[in-house]
Amino acid sequence: MKGLVIKNTGSWYQVKTDDGQFIECKIKGNFRLKGIRSTNPVAVGDRVQIILNQEGTAFINEIEDRKNYIIRRSSNLSKQSHILAANLDQCMLVVTVNYPETSTIFIDRFLASAEAYRVPVNLVFNKIDAYDEDELRYLDALINLYTHIGYPCFKVSAKNGHGVEAIRKALEGKITLFSGHSGVGKSTLINAILPGIETKTGEISSYHNKGMHTTTFSEMFPVDEDGYIIDTPGIKGFGTFDMEEEEIGHYFPEIFKVSAECKYGNCTHRHEPGCAVRKAVEEHLISESRYTSYLNMLEDKEEGKYRAAY
């Protein structure tokens, strides 16, 4: 029997079978994906084959080939990965310039990982109702930056509904992962899009200006026109996984484009003479914040360790 994994609670997976049943499943035996050391070998969005048992539950015994997935380094196991979701049409990365602050390094790490696995990303700038004039100017500067690179951006207030309809329209007929820091309003936004869902929302910790985790497991929710939203727990840091040092520049589209003009084919864009990328940064054709994120990821690879990006 075949089906779609629509919920993951850690030890149990809920599978919607192709004939419309909802069955609680466990992984059969020491099940692991070939070539991937993952803390969650089965992810929401996976197509699977299951074997029913007498108790009315089932075992997952096979995963069908994935179209793509979003993956990050597991924060407590530096050599293992955590798959956020699989078989995606797009991702909505919900970010806030304050309450809590989402750093450009975090955004760029997420975007680079999505580029590596061919997942289109939209940036959703939430809480526009809460910002002062300086914060709104900074927000508009970020939107200008990322739109110019090629990432669609949305300005929304999940709290008062501003911009929510544009998000809802962008979800039609697509499987969409919602991700971001805890506290950025992801659950509030999903509640505004799907009023009957009522996912939990939490307060911001004023001490650290960081959100409190409210979603404790991943789950898919159907939306109009054959689409799905995948809601996942908020993530604090985003450590990239399974990315070679020489590949990192490929996942920054503007750096990759300019790198063709570098004097050396294996240019790291740090100190080599005739580097077109550094020249473009000096001439403000490539953003300093993006170049800093690129260097930050290179340093991670050289040090061989996970560094959380907040």
PDB file of C-alpha atoms in Angstrom:
ATOM      1  CA  MET A   1       0.000   0.000   0.000  1.00  0.00           C
ATOM      2  CA  LYS A   2       1.311   3.468  -0.916  1.00  0.00           C
ATOM      3  CA  GLY A   3       0.746   6.847   0.686  1.00  0.00           C
ATOM      4  CA  LEU A   4       1.980  10.303   1.678  1.00  0.00           C
ATOM      5  CA  VAL A   5       3.598  11.104   5.048  1.00  0.00           C
ATOM      6  CA  ILE A   6       1.567  14.045   6.374  1.00  0.00           C
ATOM      7  CA  LYS A   7       2.680  14.163  10.023  1.00  0.00           C
ATOM      8  CA  ASN A   8       5.783  13.286  12.037  1.00  0.00           C
ATOM      9  CA  THR A   9       5.633  13.241  15.843  1.00  0.00           C
ATOM     10  CA  GLY A  10       9.095  11.764  16.351  1.00  0.00           C
ATOM     11  CA  SER A  11       8.318   8.097  16.845  1.00  0.00           C
ATOM     12  CA  TRP A  12       5.086   7.859  14.817  1.00  0.00           C
ATOM     13  CA  TYR A  13       4.265   8.952  11.283  1.00  0.00           C
ATOM     14  CA  GLN A  14       0.763   9.570   9.972  1.00  0.00           C
ATOM     15  CA  VAL A  15       0.368   8.406   6.379  1.00  0.00           C
ATOM     16  CA  LYS A  16      -2.510   9.347   4.072  1.00  0.00           C
ATOM     17  CA  THR A  17      -2.896   6.366   1.763  1.00  0.00           C
ATOM     18  CA  ASP A  18      -3.753   6.704  -1.899  1.00  0.00           C
ATOM     19  CA  ASP A  19      -7.280   5.468  -1.149  1.00  0.00           C
ATOM     20  CA  GLY A  20      -7.833   8.180   1.483  1.00  0.00           C
ATOM     21  CA  GLN A  21      -7.146   6.335   4.763  1.00  0.00           C
ATOM     22  CA  PHE A  22      -5.144   7.911   7.608  1.00  0.00           C
ATOM     23  CA  ILE A  23      -2.862   5.293   9.205  1.00  0.00           C
ATOM     24  CA  GLU A  24      -0.402   5.630  12.095  1.00  0.00           C
ATOM     25  CA  CYS A  25       2.925   4.096  11.100  1.00  0.00           C
ATOM     26  CA  LYS A  26       6.330   3.270  12.523  1.00  0.00           C
ATOM     27  CA  ILE A  27       9.605   2.624  10.758  1.00  0.00           C
ATOM     28  CA  LYS A  28      10.310  -1.055  10.182  1.00  0.00           C
ATOM     29  CA  GLY A  29      13.507  -2.229  11.874  1.00  0.00           C
ATOM     30  CA  ASN A  30      16.709  -0.235  11.600  1.00  0.00           C
ATOM     31  CA  PHE A  31      15.450   1.716   8.604  1.00  0.00           C
ATOM     32  CA  ARG A  32      17.926   4.205   7.138  1.00  0.00           C
ATOM     33  CA  LEU A  33      18.175   6.090   3.860  1.00  0.00           C
ATOM     34  CA  LYS A  34      21.068   5.052   1.659  1.00  0.00           C
ATOM     35  CA  GLY A  35      23.908   7.562   1.801  1.00  0.00           C
ATOM     36  CA  ILE A  36      22.257   9.989   4.229  1.00  0.00           C
ATOM     37  CA  ARG A  37      22.939   9.910   7.959  1.00  0.00           C
ATOM     38  CA  SER A  38      19.778  11.573   9.157  1.00  0.00           C
ATOM     39  CA  THR A  39      18.147  11.993  12.554  1.00  0.00           C
ATOM     40  CA  ASN A  40      14.802  11.529  10.761  1.00  0.00           C
ATOM     41  CA  PRO A  41      15.096   9.065   7.878  1.00  0.00           C
ATOM     42  CA  VAL A  42      11.415   9.597   6.985  1.00  0.00           C
ATOM     43  CA  ALA A  43      10.194  13.183   6.482  1.00  0.00           C
ATOM     44  CA  VAL A  44       6.855  14.877   5.980  1.00  0.00           C
ATOM     45  CA  GLY A  45       6.193  15.012   2.232  1.00  0.00           C
ATOM     46  CA  ASP A  46       7.756  11.605   1.577  1.00  0.00           C
ATOM     47  CA  ARG A  47       5.927   9.107  -0.605  1.00  0.00           C
ATOM     48  CA  VAL A  48       6.168   5.717   1.119  1.00  0.00           C
ATOM     49  CA  GLN A  49       5.105   2.088   0.942  1.00  0.00           C
ATOM     50  CA  ILE A  50       3.570   0.603   4.090  1.00  0.00           C
ATOM     51  CA  ILE A  51       2.690  -2.836   5.420  1.00  0.00           C
ATOM     52  CA  LEU A  52      -0.487  -3.082   7.533  1.00  0.00           C
ATOM     53  CA  ASN A  53      -0.498  -5.099  10.762  1.00  0.00           C
ATOM     54  CA  GLN A  54      -3.239  -6.651  12.891  1.00  0.00           C
ATOM     55  CA  GLU A  55      -3.429  -3.693  15.292  1.00  0.00           C
ATOM     56  CA  GLY A  56      -4.604  -1.342  12.523  1.00  0.00           C
ATOM     57  CA  THR A  57      -1.282   0.465  12.363  1.00  0.00           C
ATOM     58  CA  ALA A  58       1.487  -0.140   9.825  1.00  0.00           C
ATOM     59  CA  PHE A  59       5.210  -0.266   9.164  1.00  0.00           C
ATOM     60  CA  ILE A  60       6.936   1.991   6.622  1.00  0.00           C
ATOM     61  CA  ASN A  61       9.189  -0.330   4.641  1.00  0.00           C
ATOM     62  CA  GLU A  62      10.198   1.779   1.656  1.00  0.00           C
ATOM     63  CA  ILE A  63      10.575   5.439   0.625  1.00  0.00           C
ATOM     64  CA  GLU A  64      10.057   6.389  -3.000  1.00  0.00           C
ATOM     65  CA  ASP A  65      12.749   8.519  -4.676  1.00  0.00           C
ATOM     66  CA  ARG A  66      12.583  12.140  -3.576  1.00  0.00           C
ATOM     67  CA  LYS A  67      12.257  15.030  -6.018  1.00  0.00           C
ATOM     68  CA  ASN A  68      14.079  17.281  -3.542  1.00  0.00           C
ATOM     69  CA  TYR A  69      14.235  18.158   0.139  1.00  0.00           C
ATOM     70  CA  ILE A  70      15.389  20.846   2.567  1.00  0.00           C
ATOM     71  CA  ILE A  71      18.115  19.610   4.875  1.00  0.00           C
ATOM     72  CA  ARG A  72      20.219  21.158   7.638  1.00  0.00           C
ATOM     73  CA  ARG A  73      22.924  19.952   9.966  1.00  0.00           C
ATOM     74  CA  SER A  74      21.492  18.534  13.161  1.00  0.00           C
ATOM     75  CA  SER A  75      22.372  21.005  15.925  1.00  0.00           C
ATOM     76  CA  ASN A  76      23.238  18.374  18.542  1.00  0.00           C
ATOM     77  CA  LEU A  77      24.883  15.830  16.228  1.00  0.00           C
ATOM     78  CA  SER A  78      27.342  17.682  14.023  1.00  0.00           C
ATOM     79  CA  LYS A  79      27.847  14.806  11.590  1.00  0.00           C
ATOM     80  CA  GLN A  80      24.174  14.069  11.101  1.00  0.00           C
ATOM     81  CA  SER A  81      21.472  15.858   9.163  1.00  0.00           C
ATOM     82  CA  HIS A  82      17.857  16.736   9.808  1.00  0.00           C
ATOM     83  CA  ILE A  83      15.466  16.763   6.845  1.00  0.00           C
ATOM     84  CA  LEU A  84      12.830  19.477   7.272  1.00  0.00           C
ATOM     85  CA  ALA A  85      10.535  18.241   4.476  1.00  0.00           C
ATOM     86  CA  ALA A  86      10.613  16.425   1.132  1.00  0.00           C
ATOM     87  CA  ASN A  87       9.126  16.695  -2.370  1.00  0.00           C
ATOM     88  CA  LEU A  88       8.523  20.441  -2.278  1.00  0.00           C
ATOM     89  CA  ASP A  89       7.322  22.821  -4.962  1.00  0.00           C
ATOM     90  CA  GLN A  90       8.485  25.847  -2.973  1.00  0.00           C
ATOM     91  CA  CYS A  91       9.368  27.201   0.438  1.00  0.00           C
ATOM     92  CA  MET A  92       8.098  30.261   2.296  1.00  0.00           C
ATOM     93  CA  LEU A  93      10.871  31.439   4.634  1.00  0.00           C
ATOM     94  CA  VAL A  94       9.201  33.678   7.211  1.00  0.00           C
ATOM     95  CA  VAL A  95      11.588  36.347   8.510  1.00  0.00           C
ATOM     96  CA  THR A  96      11.373  39.353  10.808  1.00  0.00           C
ATOM     97  CA  VAL A  97      13.735  42.315  11.099  1.00  0.00           C
ATOM     98  CA  ASN A  98      12.940  42.474  14.828  1.00  0.00           C
ATOM     99  CA  TYR A  99      10.858  40.698  17.490  1.00  0.00           C
ATOM    100  CA  PRO A 100      12.909  38.459  16.933  1.00  0.00           C
ATOM    101  CA  GLU A 101      15.604  39.539  14.489  1.00  0.00           C
ATOM    102  CA  THR A 102      16.394  37.233  11.581  1.00  0.00           C
ATOM    103  CA  SER A 103      20.006  37.724  10.508  1.00  0.00           C
ATOM    104  CA  THR A 104      21.004  37.912   6.852  1.00  0.00           C
ATOM    105  CA  ILE A 105      23.499  35.095   7.543  1.00  0.00           C
ATOM    106  CA  PHE A 106      20.614  32.833   8.576  1.00  0.00           C
ATOM    107  CA  ILE A 107      18.589  33.848   5.503  1.00  0.00           C
ATOM    108  CA  ASP A 108      21.541  33.264   3.172  1.00  0.00           C
ATOM    109  CA  ARG A 109      22.386  29.863   4.650  1.00  0.00           C
ATOM    110  CA  PHE A 110      18.797  28.761   4.145  1.00  0.00           C
ATOM    111  CA  LEU A 111      18.726  30.103   0.574  1.00  0.00           C
ATOM    112  CA  ALA A 112      22.035  28.407  -0.295  1.00  0.00           C
ATOM    113  CA  SER A 113      20.789  25.056   1.032  1.00  0.00           C
ATOM    114  CA  ALA A 114      17.572  25.418  -0.945  1.00  0.00           C
ATOM    115  CA  GLU A 115      19.571  26.242  -4.091  1.00  0.00           C
ATOM    116  CA  ALA A 116      21.656  23.100  -3.542  1.00  0.00           C
ATOM    117  CA  TYR A 117      18.537  20.914  -3.574  1.00  0.00           C
ATOM    118  CA  ARG A 118      16.654  22.914  -6.203  1.00  0.00           C
ATOM    119  CA  VAL A 119      13.840  24.207  -3.986  1.00  0.00           C
ATOM    120  CA  PRO A 120      12.494  27.668  -4.967  1.00  0.00           C
ATOM    121  CA  VAL A 121      12.233  30.041  -1.982  1.00  0.00           C
ATOM    122  CA  ASN A 122       9.971  33.031  -1.314  1.00  0.00           C
ATOM    123  CA  LEU A 123      10.862  35.414   1.512  1.00  0.00           C
ATOM    124  CA  VAL A 124       7.922  36.465   3.699  1.00  0.00           C
ATOM    125  CA  PHE A 125       8.701  39.578   5.761  1.00  0.00           C
ATOM    126  CA  ASN A 126       6.219  39.433   8.617  1.00  0.00           C
ATOM    127  CA  LYS A 127       5.170  41.819  11.439  1.00  0.00           C
ATOM    128  CA  ILE A 128       5.268  44.978   9.320  1.00  0.00           C
ATOM    129  CA  ASP A 129       2.685  46.417  11.739  1.00  0.00           C
ATOM    130  CA  ALA A 130       5.235  46.306  14.589  1.00  0.00           C
ATOM    131  CA  TYR A 131       8.192  48.208  13.088  1.00  0.00           C
ATOM    132  CA  ASP A 132       9.336  51.815  13.430  1.00  0.00           C
ATOM    133  CA  GLU A 133      10.510  53.931  10.472  1.00  0.00           C
ATOM    134  CA  ASP A 134      14.142  52.768  10.639  1.00  0.00           C
ATOM    135  CA  GLU A 135      13.120  49.118  10.765  1.00  0.00           C
ATOM    136  CA  LEU A 136      10.761  49.579   7.808  1.00  0.00           C
ATOM    137  CA  ARG A 137      13.550  51.236   5.783  1.00  0.00           C
ATOM    138  CA  TYR A 138      15.844  48.313   6.574  1.00  0.00           C
ATOM    139  CA  LEU A 139      13.089  45.877   5.607  1.00  0.00           C
ATOM    140  CA  ASP A 140      12.602  47.632   2.245  1.00  0.00           C
ATOM    141  CA  ALA A 141      16.370  47.514   1.663  1.00  0.00           C
ATOM    142  CA  LEU A 142      16.361  43.744   2.253  1.00  0.00           C
ATOM    143  CA  ILE A 143      13.425  43.292  -0.104  1.00  0.00           C
ATOM    144  CA  ASN A 144      15.244  45.319  -2.750  1.00  0.00           C
ATOM    145  CA  LEU A 145      18.377  43.170  -2.293  1.00  0.00           C
ATOM    146  CA  TYR A 146      16.705  39.772  -2.476  1.00  0.00           C
ATOM    147  CA  THR A 147      14.256  40.723  -5.234  1.00  0.00           C
ATOM    148  CA  HIS A 148      17.186  41.879  -7.360  1.00  0.00           C
ATOM    149  CA  ILE A 149      18.919  38.503  -6.831  1.00  0.00           C
ATOM    150  CA  GLY A 150      15.748  36.722  -7.917  1.00  0.00           C
ATOM    151  CA  TYR A 151      13.891  35.724  -4.742  1.00  0.00           C
ATOM    152  CA  PRO A 152      10.198  36.767  -4.620  1.00  0.00           C
ATOM    153  CA  CYS A 153       9.409  38.765  -1.463  1.00  0.00           C
ATOM    154  CA  PHE A 154       6.176  39.433   0.405  1.00  0.00           C
ATOM    155  CA  LYS A 155       5.420  42.093   3.051  1.00  0.00           C
ATOM    156  CA  VAL A 156       2.786  40.842   5.473  1.00  0.00           C
ATOM    157  CA  SER A 157       1.234  41.321   8.851  1.00  0.00           C
ATOM    158  CA  ALA A 158      -0.203  37.988   9.916  1.00  0.00           C
ATOM    159  CA  LYS A 159      -1.684  39.779  12.916  1.00  0.00           C
ATOM    160  CA  ASN A 160      -3.906  42.177  10.956  1.00  0.00           C
ATOM    161  CA  GLY A 161      -4.140  40.247   7.690  1.00  0.00           C
ATOM    162  CA  HIS A 162      -2.177  42.631   5.465  1.00  0.00           C
ATOM    163  CA  GLY A 163      -0.692  40.756   2.495  1.00  0.00           C
ATOM    164  CA  VAL A 164      -2.098  37.374   3.532  1.00  0.00           C
ATOM    165  CA  GLU A 165      -4.253  37.013   0.406  1.00  0.00           C
ATOM    166  CA  ALA A 166      -1.180  37.300  -1.841  1.00  0.00           C
ATOM    167  CA  ILE A 167       0.456  34.460   0.115  1.00  0.00           C
ATOM    168  CA  ARG A 168      -2.689  32.336  -0.123  1.00  0.00           C
ATOM    169  CA  LYS A 169      -2.779  32.790  -3.904  1.00  0.00           C
ATOM    170  CA  ALA A 170       0.896  31.791  -4.206  1.00  0.00           C
ATOM    171  CA  LEU A 171       0.129  28.483  -2.450  1.00  0.00           C
ATOM    172  CA  GLU A 172      -2.474  27.244  -4.942  1.00  0.00           C
ATOM    173  CA  GLY A 173      -1.673  23.823  -6.352  1.00  0.00           C
ATOM    174  CA  LYS A 174       1.726  23.645  -4.658  1.00  0.00           C
ATOM    175  CA  ILE A 175       3.367  21.795  -1.761  1.00  0.00           C
ATOM    176  CA  THR A 176       4.919  24.574   0.315  1.00  0.00           C
ATOM    177  CA  LEU A 177       7.216  24.364   3.320  1.00  0.00           C
ATOM    178  CA  PHE A 178       6.858  27.160   5.881  1.00  0.00           C
ATOM    179  CA  SER A 179      10.044  27.688   7.873  1.00  0.00           C
ATOM    180  CA  GLY A 180      11.842  30.298   9.963  1.00  0.00           C
ATOM    181  CA  HIS A 181      12.985  31.147  13.485  1.00  0.00           C
ATOM    182  CA  SER A 182      10.679  30.493  16.411  1.00  0.00           C
ATOM    183  CA  GLY A 183       8.642  33.621  17.086  1.00  0.00           C
ATOM    184  CA  VAL A 184       8.552  35.078  13.557  1.00  0.00           C
ATOM    185  CA  GLY A 185       4.793  34.481  13.354  1.00  0.00           C
ATOM    186  CA  LYS A 186       4.791  31.382  11.180  1.00  0.00           C
ATOM    187  CA  SER A 187       1.919  29.725  13.051  1.00  0.00           C
ATOM    188  CA  THR A 188      -0.054  32.998  13.155  1.00  0.00           C
ATOM    189  CA  LEU A 189       0.378  33.315   9.390  1.00  0.00           C
ATOM    190  CA  ILE A 190      -0.772  29.736   8.787  1.00  0.00           C
ATOM    191  CA  ASN A 191      -3.791  30.365  11.027  1.00  0.00           C
ATOM    192  CA  ALA A 192      -4.626  33.442   8.921  1.00  0.00           C
ATOM    193  CA  ILE A 193      -4.381  31.422   5.695  1.00  0.00           C
ATOM    194  CA  LEU A 194      -6.279  28.413   7.085  1.00  0.00           C
ATOM    195  CA  PRO A 195      -8.603  29.748   9.823  1.00  0.00           C
ATOM    196  CA  GLY A 196      -9.816  26.287  10.869  1.00  0.00           C
ATOM    197  CA  ILE A 197      -6.345  24.929  11.662  1.00  0.00           C
ATOM    198  CA  GLU A 198      -5.572  26.891  14.842  1.00  0.00           C
ATOM    199  CA  THR A 199      -1.899  25.950  15.179  1.00  0.00           C
ATOM    200  CA  LYS A 200      -0.379  27.034  18.471  1.00  0.00           C
ATOM    201  CA  THR A 201       1.255  30.439  18.751  1.00  0.00           C
ATOM    202  CA  GLY A 202       3.732  31.526  21.419  1.00  0.00           C
ATOM    203  CA  GLU A 203       5.181  34.622  23.025  1.00  0.00           C
ATOM    204  CA  ILE A 204       8.565  36.204  22.349  1.00  0.00           C
ATOM    205  CA  SER A 205      11.197  35.886  25.047  1.00  0.00           C
ATOM    206  CA  SER A 206      12.009  39.544  25.784  1.00  0.00           C
ATOM    207  CA  TYR A 207      15.292  38.562  27.440  1.00  0.00           C
ATOM    208  CA  HIS A 208      16.795  37.136  24.260  1.00  0.00           C
ATOM    209  CA  ASN A 209      14.304  38.658  21.772  1.00  0.00           C
ATOM    210  CA  LYS A 210      13.835  35.120  20.467  1.00  0.00           C
ATOM    211  CA  GLY A 211      10.688  33.095  19.978  1.00  0.00           C
ATOM    212  CA  MET A 212       9.555  30.186  22.078  1.00  0.00           C
ATOM    213  CA  HIS A 213       8.998  26.887  20.230  1.00  0.00           C
ATOM    214  CA  THR A 214       5.280  26.261  19.728  1.00  0.00           C
ATOM    215  CA  THR A 215       5.181  23.716  16.878  1.00  0.00           C
ATOM    216  CA  THR A 216       6.702  20.496  18.210  1.00  0.00           C
ATOM    217  CA  PHE A 217       6.321  18.299  15.127  1.00  0.00           C
ATOM    218  CA  SER A 218       5.974  18.627  11.352  1.00  0.00           C
ATOM    219  CA  GLU A 219       2.593  18.389   9.673  1.00  0.00           C
ATOM    220  CA  MET A 220       0.959  18.916   6.268  1.00  0.00           C
ATOM    221  CA  PHE A 221      -2.308  20.845   5.918  1.00  0.00           C
ATOM    222  CA  PRO A 222      -4.372  20.857   2.696  1.00  0.00           C
ATOM    223  CA  VAL A 223      -5.088  24.218   1.050  1.00  0.00           C
ATOM    224  CA  ASP A 224      -7.351  25.098  -1.874  1.00  0.00           C
ATOM    225  CA  GLU A 225      -6.551  24.005  -5.426  1.00  0.00           C
ATOM    226  CA  ASP A 226      -4.743  20.773  -4.456  1.00  0.00           C
ATOM    227  CA  GLY A 227      -2.018  22.484  -2.435  1.00  0.00           C
ATOM    228  CA  TYR A 228      -0.427  21.659   0.925  1.00  0.00           C
ATOM    229  CA  ILE A 229       1.259  23.698   3.636  1.00  0.00           C
ATOM    230  CA  ILE A 230       3.980  21.944   5.624  1.00  0.00           C
ATOM    231  CA  ASP A 231       4.404  23.483   9.073  1.00  0.00           C
ATOM    232  CA  THR A 232       7.639  22.676  10.900  1.00  0.00           C
ATOM    233  CA  PRO A 233       9.101  23.571  14.316  1.00  0.00           C
ATOM    234  CA  GLY A 234      10.928  26.901  14.421  1.00  0.00           C
ATOM    235  CA  ILE A 235      14.678  26.591  13.889  1.00  0.00           C
ATOM    236  CA  LYS A 236      17.301  28.499  15.887  1.00  0.00           C
ATOM    237  CA  GLY A 237      20.368  27.962  13.716  1.00  0.00           C
ATOM    238  CA  PHE A 238      20.877  26.672  10.197  1.00  0.00           C
ATOM    239  CA  GLY A 239      24.034  24.619   9.716  1.00  0.00           C
ATOM    240  CA  THR A 240      24.554  23.612   6.097  1.00  0.00           C
ATOM    241  CA  PHE A 241      25.068  19.917   5.376  1.00  0.00           C
ATOM    242  CA  ASP A 242      26.706  17.889   2.600  1.00  0.00           C
ATOM    243  CA  MET A 243      28.052  20.955   0.760  1.00  0.00           C
ATOM    244  CA  GLU A 244      31.614  20.993  -0.571  1.00  0.00           C
ATOM    245  CA  GLU A 245      33.742  24.124  -0.093  1.00  0.00           C
ATOM    246  CA  GLU A 246      34.191  24.701  -3.824  1.00  0.00           C
ATOM    247  CA  GLU A 247      30.434  24.403  -4.394  1.00  0.00           C
ATOM    248  CA  ILE A 248      29.309  27.092  -1.935  1.00  0.00           C
ATOM    249  CA  GLY A 249      29.705  29.960  -4.414  1.00  0.00           C
ATOM    250  CA  HIS A 250      27.472  28.094  -6.868  1.00  0.00           C
ATOM    251  CA  TYR A 251      24.546  28.483  -4.467  1.00  0.00           C
ATOM    252  CA  PHE A 252      24.793  32.282  -4.356  1.00  0.00           C
ATOM    253  CA  PRO A 253      23.369  33.097  -7.826  1.00  0.00           C
ATOM    254  CA  GLU A 254      24.941  36.569  -8.118  1.00  0.00           C
ATOM    255  CA  ILE A 255      28.380  35.293  -6.992  1.00  0.00           C
ATOM    256  CA  PHE A 256      28.202  32.325  -9.359  1.00  0.00           C
ATOM    257  CA  LYS A 257      27.314  34.608 -12.285  1.00  0.00           C
ATOM    258  CA  VAL A 258      30.211  37.025 -11.681  1.00  0.00           C
ATOM    259  CA  SER A 259      32.713  34.220 -10.881  1.00  0.00           C
ATOM    260  CA  ALA A 260      32.884  33.301 -14.580  1.00  0.00           C
ATOM    261  CA  GLU A 261      35.000  36.455 -15.024  1.00  0.00           C
ATOM    262  CA  CYS A 262      37.572  35.488 -12.354  1.00  0.00           C
ATOM    263  CA  LYS A 263      41.173  35.051 -13.503  1.00  0.00           C
ATOM    264  CA  TYR A 264      41.467  31.567 -11.938  1.00  0.00           C
ATOM    265  CA  GLY A 265      38.915  28.796 -12.401  1.00  0.00           C
ATOM    266  CA  ASN A 266      39.258  27.594  -8.807  1.00  0.00           C
ATOM    267  CA  CYS A 267      39.052  31.091  -7.290  1.00  0.00           C
ATOM    268  CA  THR A 268      37.805  31.148  -3.686  1.00  0.00           C
ATOM    269  CA  HIS A 269      36.965  34.886  -4.007  1.00  0.00           C
ATOM    270  CA  ARG A 270      38.997  35.816  -0.940  1.00  0.00           C
ATOM    271  CA  HIS A 271      42.553  36.777  -1.853  1.00  0.00           C
ATOM    272  CA  GLU A 272      43.276  35.719  -5.434  1.00  0.00           C
ATOM    273  CA  PRO A 273      44.450  38.400  -7.898  1.00  0.00           C
ATOM    274  CA  GLY A 274      41.994  39.151 -10.666  1.00  0.00           C
ATOM    275  CA  CYS A 275      38.974  38.077  -8.611  1.00  0.00           C
ATOM    276  CA  ALA A 276      35.855  39.459 -10.273  1.00  0.00           C
ATOM    277  CA  VAL A 277      33.691  38.716  -7.228  1.00  0.00           C
ATOM    278  CA  ARG A 278      35.738  40.854  -4.812  1.00  0.00           C
ATOM    279  CA  LYS A 279      35.805  43.619  -7.439  1.00  0.00           C
ATOM    280  CA  ALA A 280      31.994  43.407  -7.705  1.00  0.00           C
ATOM    281  CA  VAL A 281      31.707  43.668  -3.901  1.00  0.00           C
ATOM    282  CA  GLU A 282      33.960  46.735  -3.860  1.00  0.00           C
ATOM    283  CA  GLU A 283      31.813  48.308  -6.590  1.00  0.00           C
ATOM    284  CA  HIS A 284      28.604  47.428  -4.657  1.00  0.00           C
ATOM    285  CA  LEU A 285      27.381  45.142  -7.442  1.00  0.00           C
ATOM    286  CA  ILE A 286      27.329  42.277  -4.936  1.00  0.00           C
ATOM    287  CA  SER A 287      25.977  42.983  -1.455  1.00  0.00           C
ATOM    288  CA  GLU A 288      28.504  43.013   1.388  1.00  0.00           C
ATOM    289  CA  SER A 289      26.051  41.076   3.578  1.00  0.00           C
ATOM    290  CA  ARG A 290      25.787  38.301   0.978  1.00  0.00           C
ATOM    291  CA  TYR A 291      29.569  38.186   0.540  1.00  0.00           C
ATOM    292  CA  THR A 292      29.949  37.986   4.340  1.00  0.00           C
ATOM    293  CA  SER A 293      27.502  35.057   4.429  1.00  0.00           C
ATOM    294  CA  TYR A 294      29.510  33.328   1.706  1.00  0.00           C
ATOM    295  CA  LEU A 295      32.760  33.772   3.675  1.00  0.00           C
ATOM    296  CA  ASN A 296      31.034  32.597   6.858  1.00  0.00           C
ATOM    297  CA  MET A 297      30.031  29.333   5.161  1.00  0.00           C
ATOM    298  CA  LEU A 298      33.561  28.856   3.793  1.00  0.00           C
ATOM    299  CA  GLU A 299      34.986  29.260   7.297  1.00  0.00           C
ATOM    300  CA  ASP A 300      32.600  26.596   8.584  1.00  0.00           C
ATOM    301  CA  LYS A 301      33.944  24.111   6.053  1.00  0.00           C
ATOM    302  CA  GLU A 302      37.552  24.911   6.894  1.00  0.00           C
ATOM    303  CA  GLU A 303      36.962  24.535  10.627  1.00  0.00           C
ATOM    304  CA  GLY A 304      35.012  21.350  10.034  1.00  0.00           C
ATOM    305  CA  LYS A 305      32.351  22.136  12.579  1.00  0.00           C
ATOM    306  CA  TYR A 306      28.770  23.277  12.901  1.00  0.00           C
ATOM    307  CA  ARG A 307      28.251  26.949  13.625  1.00  0.00           C
ATOM    308  CA  ALA A 308      24.700  28.084  14.325  1.00  0.00           C
ATOM    309  CA  ALA A 309      23.636  31.192  12.437  1.00  0.00           C
ATOM    310  CA  TYR A 310      21.185  33.283  14.423  1.00  0.00           C
TER     311      TYR A 310
END
